[in-house]
Short mmCIF file of C-alpha atoms and ligand atoms in Angstrom, two decimals:
data_model
loop_
_atom_site.label_atom_id
_atom_site.label_comp_id
_atom_site.label_asym_id
_atom_site.label_seq_id
_atom_site.Cartn_x
_atom_site.Cartn_y
_atom_site.Cartn_z
CA UNK M 75 22.63 24.59 -5.98
CA UNK M 76 19.01 25.75 -6.38
CA UNK M 77 15.98 23.66 -7.38
CA UNK M 78 15.99 24.87 -10.99
CA UNK M 79 19.54 23.77 -11.61
CA UNK M 80 18.82 20.39 -9.96
CA UNK M 81 15.90 19.80 -12.29
CA UNK M 82 18.36 20.03 -15.14
CA UNK M 83 20.76 17.53 -13.56
CA UNK M 84 21.05 14.38 -15.59
CA UNK M 85 19.56 11.29 -13.88
CA UNK M 86 22.98 9.89 -12.99
CA UNK M 87 24.06 13.07 -11.15
CA UNK M 88 20.68 13.28 -9.45
CA UNK M 89 21.11 9.75 -8.13
CA UNK M 90 24.63 10.58 -6.91
CA UNK M 91 23.29 13.64 -5.11
CA UNK M 92 20.52 11.59 -3.51
CA UNK M 93 23.11 9.07 -2.30
CA UNK M 94 25.29 11.82 -0.87
CA UNK M 95 22.36 13.43 0.95
CA UNK M 96 21.21 10.07 2.28
CA UNK M 97 24.57 9.59 3.98
CA UNK M 98 24.76 13.19 5.18
CA UNK M 99 21.28 13.09 6.76
CA UNK M 100 21.34 9.43 7.87
CA UNK M 101 18.28 8.74 5.71
CA UNK M 102 16.71 5.59 4.31
CA UNK M 103 14.38 5.44 1.31
CA UNK M 104 11.33 3.17 1.53
CA UNK M 105 9.19 2.67 -1.57
CA UNK M 106 5.91 0.93 -2.34
CA UNK M 107 5.70 -1.65 -5.15
CA UNK M 108 3.64 0.80 -7.27
CA UNK M 109 6.30 3.52 -7.44
CA UNK M 110 7.76 4.54 -10.80
CA UNK M 111 10.82 2.46 -11.89
CA UNK M 112 13.40 5.22 -11.23
CA UNK M 113 12.17 5.56 -7.64
CA UNK M 114 12.07 1.80 -7.04
CA UNK M 115 15.63 1.60 -8.37
CA UNK M 116 17.03 4.06 -5.79
CA UNK M 117 15.03 2.71 -2.84
CA UNK M 118 16.75 0.89 0.02
CA UNK M 119 13.66 -1.20 0.62
CA UNK M 120 10.59 -1.88 -1.54
CA UNK M 121 7.49 -3.65 -0.29
CA UNK M 122 3.77 -3.93 0.27
CA UNK M 123 2.01 -2.00 3.03
CA UNK M 124 2.66 -4.60 5.71
CA UNK M 125 6.34 -5.06 4.86
CA UNK M 126 6.83 -1.29 4.80
CA UNK M 127 5.13 -0.85 8.18
CA UNK M 128 7.23 -3.64 9.69
CA UNK M 129 10.38 -2.11 8.24
CA UNK M 130 9.49 1.39 9.48
CA UNK M 131 9.03 0.02 13.01
CA UNK M 132 12.60 -1.30 13.17
CA UNK M 133 14.77 1.39 11.57
CA UNK M 134 17.67 3.19 13.26
CA UNK M 135 18.00 6.00 10.72
CA UNK M 136 17.19 9.61 11.67
CA UNK M 137 15.23 10.21 8.47
CA UNK M 138 12.74 8.02 6.57
CA UNK M 139 11.94 9.12 3.03
CA UNK M 140 8.64 7.47 2.19
CA UNK M 141 7.95 7.02 -1.52
CA UNK M 142 4.32 6.03 -1.51
CA UNK M 143 1.08 7.67 -0.41
CA UNK M 144 0.06 9.62 2.68
CA UNK M 145 -1.34 6.83 4.86
CA UNK M 146 1.86 4.81 4.46
CA UNK M 147 4.07 7.71 5.55
CA UNK M 148 1.66 8.46 8.41
CA UNK M 149 1.94 4.85 9.58
CA UNK M 150 5.74 5.15 9.56
CA UNK M 151 5.53 8.45 11.51
CA UNK M 152 3.19 6.88 14.08
CA UNK M 153 5.53 3.91 14.54
CA UNK M 154 8.65 6.07 14.71
CA UNK M 155 7.59 9.28 16.47
CA UNK M 156 11.20 10.38 17.07
CA UNK M 157 12.21 10.19 13.43
CA UNK M 158 11.79 12.66 10.61
CA UNK M 159 9.39 11.07 8.10
CA UNK M 160 9.26 12.70 4.69
CA UNK M 161 6.66 12.27 1.93
CA UNK M 162 8.45 13.78 -1.10
CA UNK M 163 5.17 14.30 -2.97
CA UNK M 164 3.03 16.08 -0.38
CA UNK M 165 -0.04 15.75 -2.62
CA UNK M 166 0.23 11.93 -2.88
CA UNK M 167 -2.97 10.87 -1.17
CA UNK M 168 -4.94 7.62 -1.35
CA UNK M 169 -8.50 8.42 -2.47
CA UNK M 170 -9.84 5.28 -0.78
CA UNK M 171 -8.41 6.40 2.57
CA UNK M 172 -10.49 9.57 2.25
CA UNK M 173 -13.75 7.63 1.87
CA UNK M 174 -14.31 7.36 5.61
CA UNK M 175 -13.83 9.91 8.39
CA UNK M 176 -13.37 9.38 12.11
CA UNK M 177 -16.79 10.99 12.64
CA UNK M 178 -18.49 8.47 10.33
CA UNK M 179 -16.72 5.62 12.10
CA UNK M 180 -17.86 6.89 15.52
CA UNK M 181 -21.49 6.78 14.30
CA UNK M 182 -20.99 3.16 13.15
CA UNK M 183 -19.49 2.22 16.51
CA UNK M 184 -22.55 3.64 18.30
CA UNK M 185 -24.82 1.63 16.02
CA UNK M 186 -22.92 -1.63 16.55
CA UNK M 187 -21.44 -1.38 20.08
CA UNK M 188 -20.68 -5.11 20.24
CA UNK M 189 -18.57 -5.06 17.07
CA UNK M 190 -14.78 -4.82 16.81
CA UNK M 191 -13.42 -2.27 14.35
CA UNK M 192 -10.88 -3.45 11.79
CA UNK M 193 -9.51 -0.68 9.61
CA UNK M 194 -7.54 -1.27 6.47
CA UNK M 195 -4.19 0.49 6.78
CA UNK M 196 -5.40 2.65 3.86
CA UNK M 197 -7.05 5.08 6.30
CA UNK M 198 -6.20 8.35 8.02
CA UNK M 199 -4.49 8.38 11.42
CA UNK M 200 -7.76 9.70 12.90
CA UNK M 201 -9.67 6.64 11.64
CA UNK M 202 -6.93 4.32 12.95
CA UNK M 203 -7.24 6.05 16.33
CA UNK M 204 -10.92 5.02 16.43
CA UNK M 205 -10.17 1.41 15.44
CA UNK M 206 -9.33 -1.69 17.48
CA UNK M 207 -6.84 -3.06 14.99
CA UNK M 208 -5.49 -2.37 11.50
CA UNK M 209 -5.02 -4.82 8.68
CA UNK M 210 -3.42 -4.86 5.26
CA UNK M 211 -4.23 -6.84 2.13
CA UNK M 212 -1.78 -9.56 3.20
CA UNK M 213 -3.07 -10.22 6.73
CA UNK M 214 -6.76 -9.15 6.71
CA UNK M 215 -8.17 -12.65 7.24
CA UNK M 216 -5.69 -13.46 10.04
CA UNK M 217 -6.42 -10.13 11.74
CA UNK M 218 -10.18 -10.69 11.69
CA UNK M 219 -9.75 -14.26 12.92
CA UNK M 220 -7.51 -13.05 15.77
CA UNK M 221 -10.39 -11.13 17.39
CA UNK M 222 -12.80 -12.40 20.07
CA UNK M 223 -15.79 -10.47 18.72
CA UNK M 224 -18.15 -12.20 16.29
CA UNK M 225 -19.16 -9.00 14.57
CA UNK M 226 -16.63 -6.87 12.68
CA UNK M 227 -16.98 -3.33 11.38
CA UNK M 228 -14.60 -3.35 8.41
CA UNK M 229 -13.52 -0.02 6.90
CA UNK M 230 -13.15 1.40 4.31
CA UNK M 231 -12.77 -1.13 1.47
CA UNK M 232 -15.98 -3.02 0.67
CA UNK M 233 -14.14 -5.39 -1.69
CA UNK M 234 -11.48 -6.40 0.83
CA UNK M 235 -14.25 -6.71 3.46
CA UNK M 236 -16.24 -9.04 1.18
CA UNK M 237 -13.09 -11.03 0.44
CA UNK M 238 -12.37 -11.51 4.17
CA UNK M 239 -16.00 -12.58 4.74
CA UNK M 240 -15.34 -15.63 2.51
CA UNK M 241 -12.89 -17.03 5.07
CA UNK M 242 -14.54 -16.33 8.42
CA UNK M 243 -17.73 -17.31 10.21
CA UNK M 244 -17.80 -13.84 11.80
CA UNK M 245 -20.29 -11.26 10.56
CA UNK M 246 -18.36 -8.67 8.53
CA UNK M 247 -19.99 -5.25 8.10
CA UNK M 248 -18.07 -3.54 5.29
CA UNK M 249 -18.03 0.22 4.67
CA UNK M 250 -18.78 1.29 1.08
CA UNK M 251 -15.28 2.51 0.17
CA UNK M 252 -13.28 1.23 -2.79
CA UNK M 253 -10.05 1.73 -4.70
CA UNK M 254 -10.68 3.42 -8.04
CA UNK M 255 -7.81 1.46 -9.63
CA UNK M 256 -8.95 -2.04 -8.63
CA UNK M 257 -12.70 -1.52 -8.52
CA UNK M 258 -12.83 -0.76 -12.22
CA UNK M 259 -11.22 -4.03 -13.30
CA UNK M 260 -13.96 -6.20 -14.84
CA UNK M 261 -14.73 -9.82 -15.60
CA UNK M 262 -14.45 -8.89 -19.30
CA UNK M 263 -10.86 -7.77 -18.63
CA UNK M 264 -10.12 -11.22 -17.17
CA UNK M 265 -11.86 -13.08 -20.01
CA UNK M 266 -10.08 -11.04 -22.66
CA UNK M 267 -6.66 -11.45 -21.01
CA UNK M 268 -7.22 -15.20 -20.65
CA UNK M 269 -8.15 -15.53 -24.32
CA UNK M 270 -4.97 -13.65 -25.31
CA UNK M 271 -2.76 -15.62 -22.89
CA UNK M 272 -4.46 -18.97 -22.25
CA UNK M 273 -1.45 -20.45 -20.40
CA UNK M 274 -1.14 -17.54 -17.97
CA UNK M 275 -1.98 -17.66 -14.25
CA UNK M 276 -4.35 -14.84 -13.24
CA UNK M 277 -3.33 -13.12 -9.99
CA UNK M 278 -5.48 -10.34 -8.54
CA UNK M 279 -5.43 -8.03 -5.53
CA UNK M 280 -8.20 -8.37 -2.91
CA UNK M 281 -9.25 -4.77 -3.61
CA UNK M 282 -10.80 -6.14 -6.83
CA UNK M 283 -14.53 -6.81 -7.07
CA UNK M 284 -15.86 -10.23 -5.96
CA UNK M 285 -16.77 -11.29 -9.51
CA UNK M 286 -13.20 -10.56 -10.69
CA UNK M 287 -11.75 -12.48 -7.73
CA UNK M 288 -14.03 -15.42 -8.63
CA UNK M 289 -12.32 -15.72 -12.02
CA UNK M 290 -8.75 -15.47 -10.71
CA UNK M 291 -6.30 -18.28 -9.95
CA UNK M 292 -4.89 -16.51 -6.90
CA UNK M 293 -5.50 -13.47 -4.68
CA UNK M 294 -2.48 -11.73 -3.17
CA UNK M 295 -1.10 -8.52 -1.71
CA UNK M 296 1.35 -6.76 -4.03
CA UNK M 297 4.40 -8.48 -2.53
CA UNK M 298 2.46 -11.74 -2.36
CA UNK M 299 1.98 -11.52 -6.13
CA UNK M 300 5.70 -10.97 -6.70
CA UNK M 301 6.52 -14.01 -4.55
CA UNK M 302 3.93 -16.10 -6.42
CA UNK M 303 5.32 -15.09 -9.83
CA UNK M 304 8.86 -16.00 -8.74
CA UNK M 305 7.93 -19.32 -7.08
CA UNK M 306 5.24 -20.60 -9.45
CA UNK M 307 6.15 -23.28 -12.00
CA UNK M 308 4.15 -21.19 -14.51
CA UNK M 309 5.87 -18.93 -17.03
CA UNK M 310 3.17 -16.37 -17.85
CA UNK M 311 1.01 -14.28 -15.52
CA UNK M 312 -1.84 -11.81 -15.81
CA UNK M 313 -1.45 -9.26 -13.05
CA UNK M 314 -4.60 -7.70 -11.61
CA UNK M 315 -3.20 -4.73 -9.76
CA UNK M 316 -1.50 -1.38 -10.38
CA UNK M 317 0.97 -1.60 -13.25
CA UNK M 318 3.96 -0.20 -11.29
CA UNK M 319 4.42 -3.67 -9.85
CA UNK M 320 5.49 -5.02 -13.27
CA UNK M 321 8.88 -3.32 -12.93
CA UNK M 322 9.71 -5.29 -9.80
CA UNK M 323 8.47 -8.51 -11.33
CA UNK M 324 10.73 -7.97 -14.32
CA UNK M 325 13.70 -7.33 -12.03
CA UNK M 326 13.06 -10.09 -9.49
CA UNK M 327 12.06 -12.84 -11.92
CA UNK M 328 13.22 -11.84 -15.41
CA UNK M 329 12.50 -15.28 -16.83
CA UNK M 330 8.74 -14.84 -16.23
CA UNK M 331 6.37 -12.92 -18.51
CA UNK M 332 3.80 -10.69 -16.79
CA UNK M 333 0.90 -8.94 -18.55
CA UNK M 334 -1.24 -6.27 -16.89
CA UNK M 335 -4.89 -7.27 -16.46
CA UNK M 336 -5.70 -3.70 -17.42
CA UNK M 337 -3.29 -1.16 -18.89
CA UNK M 338 -5.58 1.50 -17.33
CA UNK M 339 -4.67 0.31 -13.83
CA UNK M 340 -2.65 3.35 -12.84
CA UNK M 341 -2.76 4.92 -9.38
CA UNK M 342 -2.09 8.52 -10.30
CA UNK M 343 -1.10 9.55 -6.80
CA UNK M 344 1.48 6.75 -6.55
CA UNK M 345 3.09 8.28 -9.63
CA UNK M 346 3.55 11.75 -8.13
CA UNK M 347 6.91 10.89 -6.57
CA UNK M 348 9.97 11.27 -8.80
CA UNK M 349 13.73 11.63 -8.33
CA UNK M 350 13.63 15.43 -8.37
CA UNK M 351 11.11 15.43 -5.51
CA UNK M 352 13.07 12.82 -3.55
CA UNK M 353 16.19 14.94 -3.92
CA UNK M 354 14.44 18.18 -2.93
CA UNK M 355 12.85 16.46 0.04
CA UNK M 356 16.14 15.09 1.29
CA UNK M 357 17.84 18.43 0.91
CA UNK M 358 15.18 20.50 2.68
CA UNK M 359 13.83 17.76 5.00
CA UNK M 360 10.31 18.65 3.89
CA UNK M 361 7.42 17.88 3.45
CA UNK M 362 7.46 16.24 6.86
CA UNK M 363 4.61 14.06 8.11
CA UNK M 364 3.64 14.97 11.66
CA UNK M 365 0.78 13.20 13.39
CA UNK M 366 -0.55 14.95 16.53
CA UNK M 367 0.60 13.01 19.59
CA UNK M 368 -2.86 12.29 21.00
CA UNK M 369 -4.02 10.76 17.68
CA UNK M 370 -0.69 8.99 17.08
CA UNK M 371 -0.78 7.33 20.50
CA UNK M 372 -4.24 5.85 19.88
CA UNK M 373 -3.53 4.93 16.24
CA UNK M 374 -0.28 3.22 17.29
CA UNK M 375 -2.24 0.75 19.43
CA UNK M 376 -4.24 -0.40 16.37
CA UNK M 377 -1.11 -0.68 14.22
CA UNK M 378 1.09 -2.47 16.76
CA UNK M 379 -1.76 -4.88 17.58
CA UNK M 380 -1.78 -5.74 13.87
CA UNK M 381 2.00 -6.20 13.79
CA UNK M 382 1.69 -8.71 16.64
CA UNK M 383 -0.64 -10.94 14.55
CA UNK M 384 1.54 -13.57 12.86
P1 13P H 26 -0.48 -3.76 -0.70
O1 13P H 26 -0.45 -3.70 0.79
O2 13P H 26 -0.94 -5.10 -1.21
O3 13P H 26 0.81 -3.36 -1.28
O4 13P H 26 -1.60 -2.76 -1.21
C1 13P H 26 -1.51 -1.38 -1.02
C2 13P H 26 -2.43 -0.66 -1.89
O5 13P H 26 -2.59 0.51 -1.78
C3 13P H 26 -3.14 -1.43 -2.90
O6 13P H 26 -3.86 -0.60 -3.70
FE1 SF4 H 27 -5.14 3.93 -2.72
FE2 SF4 H 27 -5.94 2.36 -4.74
FE3 SF4 H 27 -3.82 3.95 -5.05
FE4 SF4 H 27 -3.69 1.79 -3.46
S1 SF4 H 27 -3.98 1.83 -5.68
S2 SF4 H 27 -2.92 3.82 -3.00
S3 SF4 H 27 -5.78 1.81 -2.59
S4 SF4 H 27 -5.96 4.60 -4.68
#
């Protein structure tokens, strides 16, 4: 069957084909919480960046199909160098991860030789290779607190860096990167949402600006938000992150009502993966993510050091 005929397959047949190929190739499908509903629904495991990295480190399958963005698939490839890691949408990049290069980080390290380098997992493998340890939105404070150094170069997200600085006595030197989805959420968005839904709990991601975080009731990673919605005694929630997460909230806790803080909060690159691409990727075992060994070996140290922080 060629690609054109597959594109005309009805969704049910496409899903059956994906299932068949998964068995044939010994593949597992991992998906981030922001993926489109159809992709979340066929995934074997859905999570935030930390959960996905932990999962990728422990899999036995020959093939990992990563439905997310480039740095997530790269992290899986670094942790599982003997496996075939596929990113069905080759063009799915994270713009924030491109806001710092390894060369820029090297200059910073020369300027602050006594500082430890913490890189958000939303970075290239080359930047990870220049870092002492990685972090994600769910463990950034713990990671920074785990270090002996009192001065921390924190790249690339200035908002997450500023958020971490609230909880540590260490000096945090944030890079000026940001996420275009979270950085454009405003205090007016929060005030308007609160006036429309006065009973709702406001949950935001730490990639949001400090003034937005100040107005929130809670700050969580994507999976942290899902857990909070399910466990909170509250019934209504205003969700300050990418809107793809609402699908999982609806599935995991259907009795709760979740409103997006901003209906504009769409990560376009997270939406590039669809069932046709997942199917094509499984069939052809492309596009494959390959990280050069020398970079992967150094980046792996920063990632595994993070995974050891509990
Ligand atoms: P999480 O690790 O919280 O899922 O965040 C990933 C991300 O890219 C947020 O924009
Ligand atoms: Fe990157 Fe922001 Fe998209 Fe997350 S939401 S993948 S940080 S651009």
